[in-house]
Amino acid sequence: MNPAPHIPVLLVFTVFSLLCAVPSVFGWRPWPHLKPNSSDLLYDGSKKYEGSSEFVHLRYHMGPVLTANITVHTIWYGRWEKSQKKIIREFINSISAERSSHPSVAGWWKTVQLYTDQTGHNISRTVVLGEEKNDRFYSHGKSLTRLSIQSVIKSAVTARSKPLPINPKSGLYLLLTADDVYVQDFCGNVCGFHYFTFPSIVGYTLPYAWVGNSAKFCPGVCAYPFAVPEYMPGLKPRKSPNGDVGVDGMISVIGHEMAELASNPLVNAWYAGGDPTAPVEIADLCEGIYGTGGGGSYTGQLLEGHDGATYNMNGIRRRFLVQWLWNHVVSYCTGPNALDQ
């Protein structure tokens, strides 16, 4: 599927019927900005810091955030290589790995930790991998809707053999689809989204995120800058840090969705804007910003390894490229690789 040439950057879904899709599911894509949009207008007020703006009014709406130790339960939908799973697992494990070299994934998560609930408790610094579920045989087919994604999660938590545990307070359910699985609005609109499951479908209210491997469908859209859009032939792709364009592209989307799930799991906690059905969250505000000077179509200053690979932070044993997040204390986008830190 070829991506449309002009697609808005801040992507929000407002759905009016369960017959069509899940309401208020929001998505994100890391590709470069091509024309002015709402986020560009916010960034026009930029001062010293990337994305800083007096026009951004991110506030707390009194809902819960993930203050207890976060356990990530992963559903591997479709066929995955062991090497691909290892890259993603090591990224998640790196979130709590304080001894990683600077700039680190753990340093990136410290921005998420700044967000609190109404009792003043911060989002947990501890993120661990929980139990996993493999769905190698595409139990719900190779073309999923937003509602059928919830059905996949239901299958995982109600399986007769080794079901995923039910953990609505500190569990984070991560559905990852293989590169031959198409999800509704994938590529044309989103690379990933998050929401919570409906008790009427799953039986429980569980915060979840979906992220797809775009390697076959649209790497130039969802794995940017390791691949570039077809209509931008003059732009040279960067070398991915772990040798897998699709999975390296997924890492930033996974980080984006995890940060927003932690700070806004039930869509009633931290977000900007007055419309709760169309929240602008802590990662949305920094879309496309990976380093100092980022904004517009520029990623910002990145790091380059001796092997020529592009990244901006270190994990336990690997390097990753992950977008920055909005810091509500200082009102600008921050990341561990900022040149002024």
Coordinates of C-alpha atoms in Angstrom, one line a residue:
M1 CA 0.0 0.0 0.0
N2 CA 1.5 3.3 -1.0
P3 CA 1.0 6.2 1.5
A4 CA -0.9 9.3 0.4
P5 CA 1.4 12.3 -0.3
H6 CA -0.3 14.7 2.1
I7 CA -1.4 13.4 5.5
P8 CA -1.8 15.5 8.8
V9 CA 0.8 15.0 11.5
L10 CA -1.3 15.0 14.6
L11 CA -3.6 12.1 14.0
V12 CA -6.7 11.6 16.1
F13 CA -9.7 9.3 15.6
T14 CA -13.1 10.4 16.6
V15 CA -15.5 7.5 16.0
F16 CA -19.2 7.6 16.5
S17 CA -20.2 4.0 16.4
L18 CA -18.7 0.7 17.5
L19 CA -19.9 -0.7 14.2
C20 CA -17.1 1.4 12.6
A21 CA -14.2 1.4 15.0
V22 CA -13.0 2.1 18.5
P23 CA -13.7 5.6 19.6
S24 CA -11.0 8.1 20.4
V25 CA -8.1 5.9 19.3
F26 CA -5.1 8.1 18.5
G27 CA -2.2 7.2 16.4
W28 CA 1.2 8.5 15.5
R29 CA 3.7 8.3 12.6
P30 CA 7.3 9.4 12.6
W31 CA 7.6 10.7 9.1
P32 CA 8.8 14.3 8.2
H33 CA 6.4 17.2 8.2
L34 CA 5.6 18.3 4.7
K35 CA 3.3 21.3 5.3
P36 CA 2.1 23.6 8.1
N37 CA -0.2 22.0 10.6
S38 CA -1.4 22.4 14.1
S39 CA 1.9 21.3 15.7
D40 CA 3.9 23.5 13.4
L41 CA 1.9 26.5 14.7
L42 CA 2.8 25.5 18.2
Y43 CA 6.4 25.2 17.4
D44 CA 6.5 28.6 15.7
G45 CA 6.8 30.0 19.3
S46 CA 10.0 28.1 19.8
K47 CA 12.6 29.8 21.9
K48 CA 15.8 28.2 23.1
Y49 CA 14.4 24.7 23.4
E50 CA 13.0 22.4 20.8
G51 CA 9.2 22.6 20.7
S52 CA 8.9 25.1 23.5
S53 CA 5.8 27.2 23.3
E54 CA 3.7 29.3 25.6
F55 CA 0.7 28.2 23.5
V56 CA 0.9 24.5 24.7
H57 CA -1.4 24.0 27.6
L58 CA -0.9 20.5 28.8
R59 CA -2.8 19.8 31.9
Y60 CA -4.0 17.1 34.3
H61 CA -7.6 15.9 34.1
M62 CA -7.6 13.9 37.4
G63 CA -7.5 10.4 35.9
P64 CA -5.1 7.7 36.9
V65 CA -1.6 7.2 35.6
L66 CA 0.6 4.1 36.0
T67 CA 2.3 4.7 39.3
A68 CA 2.8 1.1 40.2
N69 CA 5.6 -0.9 38.7
I70 CA 4.6 -1.3 35.0
T71 CA 4.5 -4.8 33.5
V72 CA 4.5 -5.0 29.7
H73 CA 2.6 -8.1 28.4
T74 CA 3.5 -8.6 24.7
I75 CA 1.4 -10.3 22.1
W76 CA 3.4 -11.3 19.0
Y77 CA 0.8 -11.5 16.2
G78 CA 2.0 -13.4 13.2
R79 CA 5.5 -14.7 12.5
W80 CA 8.4 -13.0 14.1
E81 CA 12.2 -13.8 13.9
K82 CA 13.9 -14.4 17.2
S83 CA 16.3 -11.5 16.4
Q84 CA 13.4 -9.1 16.0
K85 CA 11.8 -10.1 19.3
K86 CA 15.2 -9.6 20.9
I87 CA 15.6 -6.0 19.7
I88 CA 12.1 -5.0 21.1
R89 CA 12.6 -6.9 24.4
E90 CA 16.0 -5.2 24.9
F91 CA 14.4 -1.8 24.3
I92 CA 11.7 -2.4 26.9
N93 CA 14.2 -3.8 29.4
S94 CA 16.4 -0.7 28.8
I95 CA 13.8 1.6 30.2
S96 CA 14.7 0.7 33.8
A97 CA 18.4 0.1 33.1
E98 CA 20.0 3.0 35.0
R99 CA 23.6 1.9 34.2
S100 CA 23.3 2.2 30.5
S101 CA 25.7 4.6 28.8
H102 CA 24.6 8.2 28.5
P103 CA 22.5 9.2 26.6
S104 CA 20.2 6.4 27.7
V105 CA 16.7 5.0 27.3
A106 CA 16.4 5.2 31.1
G107 CA 17.2 8.9 30.9
W108 CA 14.5 9.3 28.3
W109 CA 11.9 7.7 30.6
K110 CA 12.7 10.2 33.3
T111 CA 10.6 12.7 31.5
V112 CA 7.7 10.3 31.7
Q113 CA 8.4 9.9 35.5
L114 CA 7.7 13.6 36.0
Y115 CA 4.0 13.1 35.5
T116 CA 1.9 12.4 38.6
D117 CA -1.6 11.4 39.7
Q118 CA -3.9 13.5 41.9
T119 CA -2.2 12.2 45.0
G120 CA 1.2 13.4 43.8
H121 CA 2.6 10.0 43.1
N122 CA 4.9 9.8 40.0
I123 CA 4.7 7.4 37.2
S124 CA 6.8 4.4 38.0
R125 CA 10.5 4.2 37.0
T126 CA 10.2 0.4 36.9
V127 CA 9.1 -1.1 33.6
V128 CA 9.5 -4.9 33.2
L129 CA 8.7 -7.5 30.7
G130 CA 5.8 -9.7 31.7
E131 CA 4.4 -12.8 30.2
E132 CA 4.1 -13.0 26.4
K133 CA 1.8 -14.7 24.0
N134 CA 2.5 -15.9 20.5
D135 CA -0.2 -15.9 17.8
R136 CA 1.8 -17.4 15.0
F137 CA -1.2 -18.6 13.0
Y138 CA -3.0 -15.3 12.6
S139 CA -6.0 -16.4 14.6
H140 CA -8.0 -13.3 13.5
G141 CA -6.6 -13.1 10.0
K142 CA -4.0 -10.9 8.3
S143 CA -6.3 -7.9 8.1
L144 CA -7.4 -6.4 11.4
T145 CA -9.8 -3.6 12.3
R146 CA -9.5 -1.6 15.5
L147 CA -12.2 -3.7 17.1
S148 CA -10.7 -7.0 16.0
I149 CA -7.5 -5.9 17.7
Q150 CA -9.4 -6.0 21.0
S151 CA -10.5 -9.5 20.0
V152 CA -6.9 -10.5 19.6
I153 CA -6.2 -9.3 23.1
K154 CA -9.3 -11.2 24.4
S155 CA -7.9 -14.4 22.8
A156 CA -4.6 -13.8 24.6
V157 CA -6.1 -13.2 28.1
T158 CA -8.7 -16.0 27.8
A159 CA -6.5 -18.7 26.1
R160 CA -6.9 -22.2 27.5
S161 CA -3.1 -22.6 27.6
K162 CA -1.0 -20.0 29.4
P163 CA -3.3 -17.0 29.1
L164 CA -1.8 -13.6 29.8
P165 CA -2.5 -12.4 33.3
I166 CA -5.2 -9.8 33.9
N167 CA -3.5 -6.7 35.3
P168 CA -5.7 -3.6 34.8
K169 CA -3.8 -1.3 37.3
S170 CA -0.2 -1.7 36.3
G171 CA -0.3 -3.9 33.2
L172 CA 0.4 -2.6 29.7
Y173 CA -0.7 -4.8 26.8
L174 CA 1.4 -4.4 23.7
L175 CA 0.1 -6.0 20.5
L176 CA 2.8 -6.1 17.8
T177 CA 1.8 -7.2 14.3
A178 CA 4.2 -8.8 11.9
D179 CA 5.2 -7.2 8.6
D180 CA 2.5 -9.2 6.6
V181 CA -0.4 -8.0 8.8
Y182 CA -2.4 -5.0 7.7
V183 CA -4.3 -3.0 10.4
Q184 CA -7.1 -0.5 9.7
D185 CA -5.6 2.8 8.7
F186 CA -2.0 1.5 8.9
C187 CA 0.4 3.6 6.7
G188 CA -2.3 5.9 5.4
N189 CA -2.9 7.3 8.8
V190 CA -1.1 5.6 11.6
C191 CA 1.9 3.5 12.6
G192 CA 0.5 2.7 16.1
F193 CA -2.1 3.8 18.6
H194 CA -3.3 3.1 22.1
Y195 CA -6.5 3.0 24.0
F196 CA -8.2 0.6 26.5
T197 CA -10.2 -2.5 26.0
F198 CA -13.9 -2.7 26.4
P199 CA -15.4 -5.0 29.0
S200 CA -18.1 -5.9 26.5
I201 CA -15.4 -7.3 24.2
V202 CA -12.5 -8.4 26.4
G203 CA -14.2 -8.7 29.7
Y204 CA -11.9 -6.1 31.3
T205 CA -10.6 -2.6 31.0
L206 CA -7.0 -2.9 30.1
P207 CA -4.7 -0.2 28.7
Y208 CA -3.2 -1.4 25.4
A209 CA -1.2 -0.3 22.4
W210 CA -0.8 -1.6 18.9
V211 CA 2.3 -1.1 16.8
G212 CA 2.8 -2.6 13.3
N213 CA 6.0 -3.6 11.4
S214 CA 5.9 -1.5 8.3
A215 CA 8.8 -3.1 6.5
K216 CA 6.6 -4.5 3.6
F217 CA 3.8 -2.0 3.6
C218 CA 5.3 1.5 4.2
P219 CA 8.8 1.7 5.6
G220 CA 9.1 5.3 4.2
V221 CA 6.2 6.3 6.4
C222 CA 6.6 4.4 9.6
A223 CA 10.3 3.6 9.7
Y224 CA 11.6 7.1 8.8
P225 CA 14.4 8.1 8.8
F226 CA 15.7 4.5 8.1
A227 CA 13.6 4.6 5.0
V228 CA 12.1 7.5 3.1
P229 CA 8.8 8.1 1.3
E230 CA 8.8 7.3 -2.4
Y231 CA 7.9 10.8 -3.3
M232 CA 11.0 12.2 -1.7
P233 CA 13.7 10.4 -3.8
G234 CA 16.4 13.0 -3.0
L235 CA 16.3 12.2 0.7
K236 CA 18.8 9.6 1.8
P237 CA 17.8 7.1 4.4
R238 CA 19.8 6.7 7.6
K239 CA 21.4 3.4 8.6
S240 CA 19.4 1.7 11.3
P241 CA 21.2 0.8 14.5
N242 CA 20.1 -2.8 14.8
G243 CA 20.1 -3.8 11.2
D244 CA 16.3 -4.2 10.8
V245 CA 14.6 -1.2 9.3
G246 CA 11.1 -2.4 10.1
V247 CA 11.8 -3.2 13.8
D248 CA 14.1 -0.2 14.3
G249 CA 11.3 2.0 13.0
M250 CA 8.9 0.3 15.4
I251 CA 11.0 1.2 18.5
S252 CA 10.2 4.9 18.5
V253 CA 6.5 4.2 17.9
I254 CA 6.5 1.7 20.8
G255 CA 8.2 4.3 23.0
H256 CA 5.7 6.9 21.9
E257 CA 2.7 4.8 22.8
M258 CA 4.2 3.5 26.1
A259 CA 4.9 7.0 27.3
E260 CA 1.3 8.1 26.5
L261 CA -0.2 4.9 28.0
A262 CA 1.7 5.6 31.2
S263 CA 0.6 9.2 31.5
N264 CA -2.9 8.8 30.0
P265 CA -4.0 5.2 30.2
L266 CA -7.8 5.8 30.3
V267 CA -7.7 9.0 28.3
N268 CA -8.6 11.2 31.3
A269 CA -5.2 12.1 32.7
W270 CA -2.5 14.2 31.0
Y271 CA -3.3 15.8 27.6
A272 CA -3.5 19.2 25.9
G273 CA -6.6 20.6 24.3
G274 CA -10.2 20.9 25.4
D275 CA -11.6 17.9 23.6
P276 CA -11.2 14.6 25.6
T277 CA -12.1 12.7 22.4
A278 CA -9.2 14.2 20.6
P279 CA -6.4 14.6 23.2
V280 CA -2.9 15.8 22.3
E281 CA -0.6 13.8 24.5
I282 CA 3.0 14.1 25.8
A283 CA 4.5 12.3 22.8
D284 CA 2.3 13.9 20.2
L285 CA 3.6 17.3 21.2
C286 CA 7.2 16.3 20.2
E287 CA 6.4 14.3 17.1
G288 CA 9.4 14.2 14.7
I289 CA 11.8 15.6 17.3
Y290 CA 14.8 13.4 18.1
G291 CA 17.5 15.8 19.1
T292 CA 18.6 19.4 19.6
G293 CA 17.3 21.7 16.9
G294 CA 14.5 19.4 15.9
G295 CA 11.2 20.6 14.5
G296 CA 9.4 20.9 11.2
S297 CA 11.0 18.4 8.8
Y298 CA 14.3 18.3 10.8
T299 CA 14.9 15.4 13.3
G300 CA 17.4 17.4 15.2
Q301 CA 21.0 16.5 16.1
L302 CA 21.5 12.7 16.1
L303 CA 24.4 10.5 17.0
E304 CA 26.3 8.3 14.5
G305 CA 28.2 5.2 15.4
H306 CA 31.5 4.0 14.0
D307 CA 29.5 1.7 11.8
G308 CA 27.5 4.6 10.4
A309 CA 24.3 3.8 12.2
T310 CA 22.0 6.6 13.4
Y311 CA 20.7 6.7 16.9
N312 CA 20.1 9.0 19.8
M313 CA 20.2 6.9 23.0
N314 CA 21.8 3.7 24.4
G315 CA 20.1 0.7 25.9
I316 CA 21.6 -2.2 27.8
R317 CA 23.5 -3.6 24.8
R318 CA 21.9 -1.8 21.9
R319 CA 21.4 1.6 20.4
F320 CA 18.0 3.1 19.6
L321 CA 16.3 6.1 17.9
V322 CA 13.4 7.3 20.0
Q323 CA 11.5 10.6 19.7
W324 CA 11.6 13.1 22.6
L325 CA 8.7 13.8 25.0
W326 CA 7.0 16.9 26.4
N327 CA 8.3 18.0 29.8
H328 CA 5.5 19.8 31.5
V329 CA 7.8 21.2 34.2
V330 CA 9.8 23.3 31.8
S331 CA 7.3 23.3 28.9
Y332 CA 9.4 22.0 26.1
C333 CA 10.4 18.7 24.5
T334 CA 13.3 17.0 26.2
G335 CA 15.5 14.0 25.5
P336 CA 18.7 12.5 27.1
N337 CA 20.8 13.5 24.0
A338 CA 20.1 17.2 24.2
L339 CA 23.3 19.1 23.5
D340 CA 22.8 21.6 26.4
Q341 CA 22.6 18.8 29.1

